[in-house]
Short mmCIF file of C-alpha atoms in Angstrom, two decimals:
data_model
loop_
_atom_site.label_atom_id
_atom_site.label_comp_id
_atom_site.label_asym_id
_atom_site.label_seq_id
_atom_site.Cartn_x
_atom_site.Cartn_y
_atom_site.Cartn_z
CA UNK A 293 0.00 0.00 0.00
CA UNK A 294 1.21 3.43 -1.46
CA UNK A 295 -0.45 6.50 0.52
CA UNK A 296 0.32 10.24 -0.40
CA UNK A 297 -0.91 12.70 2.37
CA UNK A 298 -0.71 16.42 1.46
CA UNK A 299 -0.89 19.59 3.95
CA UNK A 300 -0.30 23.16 4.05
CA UNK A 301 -4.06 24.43 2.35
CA UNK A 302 -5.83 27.33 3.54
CA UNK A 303 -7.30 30.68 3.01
CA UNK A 304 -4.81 33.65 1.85
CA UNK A 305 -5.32 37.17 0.60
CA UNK A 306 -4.43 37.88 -2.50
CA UNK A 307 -0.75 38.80 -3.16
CA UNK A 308 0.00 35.94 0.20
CA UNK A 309 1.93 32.99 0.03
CA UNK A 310 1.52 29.08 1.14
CA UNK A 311 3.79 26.33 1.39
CA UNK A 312 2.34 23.13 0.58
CA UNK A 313 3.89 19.25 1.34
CA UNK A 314 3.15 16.18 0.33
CA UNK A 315 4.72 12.58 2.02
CA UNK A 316 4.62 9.22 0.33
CA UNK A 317 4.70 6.75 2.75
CA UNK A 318 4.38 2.87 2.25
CA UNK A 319 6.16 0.26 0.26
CA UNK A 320 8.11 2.31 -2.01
CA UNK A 321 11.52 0.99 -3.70
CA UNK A 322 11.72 4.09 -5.67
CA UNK A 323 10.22 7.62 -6.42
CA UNK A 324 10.44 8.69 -9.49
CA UNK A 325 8.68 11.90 -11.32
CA UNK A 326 6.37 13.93 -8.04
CA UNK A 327 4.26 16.61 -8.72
CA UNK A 328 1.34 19.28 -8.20
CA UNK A 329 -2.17 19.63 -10.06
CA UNK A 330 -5.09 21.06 -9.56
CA UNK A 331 -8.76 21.36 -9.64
CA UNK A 332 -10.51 24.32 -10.00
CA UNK A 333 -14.84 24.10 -9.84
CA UNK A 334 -16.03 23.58 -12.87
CA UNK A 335 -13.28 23.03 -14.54
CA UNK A 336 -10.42 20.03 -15.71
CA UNK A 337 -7.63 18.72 -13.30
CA UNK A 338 -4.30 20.58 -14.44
CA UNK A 339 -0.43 20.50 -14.23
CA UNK A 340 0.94 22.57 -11.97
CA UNK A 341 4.45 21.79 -11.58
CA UNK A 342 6.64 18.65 -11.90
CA UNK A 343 9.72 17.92 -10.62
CA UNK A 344 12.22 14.95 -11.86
CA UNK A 345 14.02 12.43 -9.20
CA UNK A 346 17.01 14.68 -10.14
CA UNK A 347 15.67 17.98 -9.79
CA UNK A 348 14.42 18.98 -12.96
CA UNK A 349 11.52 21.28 -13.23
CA UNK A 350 8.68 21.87 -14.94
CA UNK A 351 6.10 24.47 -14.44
CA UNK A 352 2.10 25.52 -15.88
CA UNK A 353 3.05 29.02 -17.56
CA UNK A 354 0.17 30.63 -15.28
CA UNK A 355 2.70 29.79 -11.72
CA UNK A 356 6.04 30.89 -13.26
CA UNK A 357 7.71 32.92 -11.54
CA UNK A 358 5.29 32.80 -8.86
CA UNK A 359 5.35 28.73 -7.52
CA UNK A 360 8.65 26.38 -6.45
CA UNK A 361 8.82 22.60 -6.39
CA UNK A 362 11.19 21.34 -4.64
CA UNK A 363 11.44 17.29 -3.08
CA UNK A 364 13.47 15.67 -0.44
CA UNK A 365 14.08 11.88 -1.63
CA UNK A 366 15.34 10.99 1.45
CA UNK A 367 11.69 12.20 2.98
CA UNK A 368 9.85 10.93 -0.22
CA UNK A 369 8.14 14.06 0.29
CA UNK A 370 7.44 17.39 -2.38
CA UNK A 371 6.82 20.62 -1.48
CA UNK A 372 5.01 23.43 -3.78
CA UNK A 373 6.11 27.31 -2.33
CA UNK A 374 3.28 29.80 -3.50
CA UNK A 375 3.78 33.49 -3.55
CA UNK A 376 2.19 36.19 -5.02
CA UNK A 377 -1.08 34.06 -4.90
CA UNK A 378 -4.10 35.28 -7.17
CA UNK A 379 -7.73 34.26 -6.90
CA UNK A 380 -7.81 32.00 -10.19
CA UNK A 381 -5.30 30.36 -7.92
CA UNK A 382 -7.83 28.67 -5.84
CA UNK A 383 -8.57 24.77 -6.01
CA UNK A 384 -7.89 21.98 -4.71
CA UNK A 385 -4.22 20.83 -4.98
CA UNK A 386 -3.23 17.67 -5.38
CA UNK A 387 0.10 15.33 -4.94
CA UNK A 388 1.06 12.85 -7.78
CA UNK A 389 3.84 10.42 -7.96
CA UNK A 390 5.10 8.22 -10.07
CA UNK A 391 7.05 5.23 -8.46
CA UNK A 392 7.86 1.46 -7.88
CA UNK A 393 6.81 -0.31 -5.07
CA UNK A 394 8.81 -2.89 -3.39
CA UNK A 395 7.27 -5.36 -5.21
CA UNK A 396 8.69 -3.98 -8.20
CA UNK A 397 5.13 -2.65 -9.58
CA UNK A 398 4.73 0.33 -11.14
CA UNK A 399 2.39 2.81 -9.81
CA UNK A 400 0.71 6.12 -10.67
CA UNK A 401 -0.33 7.58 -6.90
CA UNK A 402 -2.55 10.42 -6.04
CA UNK A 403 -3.19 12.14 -2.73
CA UNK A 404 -6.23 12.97 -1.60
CA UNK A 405 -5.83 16.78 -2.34
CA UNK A 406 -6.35 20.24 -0.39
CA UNK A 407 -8.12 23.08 -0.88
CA UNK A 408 -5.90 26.29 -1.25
CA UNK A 409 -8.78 29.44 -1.28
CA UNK A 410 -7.21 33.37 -2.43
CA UNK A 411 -9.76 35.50 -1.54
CA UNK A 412 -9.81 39.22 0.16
#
């Protein structure tokens, strides 16, 4: 059993900032490829930011600038910084990653998300 638990939602003003993590915990041989989407109502699950086992980022053009991933393999945990928030911001965030288990199977996990609101 895989399990990816995120934390660090809330309510912000515009123009704040929030620091959300995510932990994989479980039967994991290896983490490869973690990331950040998101949900807004009404609308389709997208990318946020990705970040390779060895650092290497990618980011939605709408965060640049704005958002950081960063990981800690020896945690198996992600982190997304947010600064500068904005109101089309808000949605529920969720942690993906894309590992092995120790039973060598390959897995596509998802946490369970939380809800990051910008509003004044």
């Amino acid at each position: 059993q895989v399990q990816l638990v995120e934390s660090g939602g809330g309510l912000v003003q515009p123009g704040g900032s929030l620091r959300l993590s995510c932990a994989a915990s479980g039967s994991i041989l290896r983490i490869n490829t973690m990331g950040w989407y998101r949900q807004a109502p009404g609308k389709q699950r997208e990318l946020v930011a990705t970040i390779t086992r060895g650092g290497s980022t990618n980011y939605a053009d709408s965060v640049k600038g704005r958002f950081t991933i960063s990981r800690d393999n020896a945690k198996n945990t992600v982190y997304l910084q947010m600064n500068s928030l904005k109101p089309e911001d808000t949605a529920v965030y969720y942690c993906n990653a894309d590992l092995i288990t120790a039973g060598w199977r390959p897995v596509d996990s998802w946490g369970q998300g939380t809800q990051v609101s910008v509003s004044a």
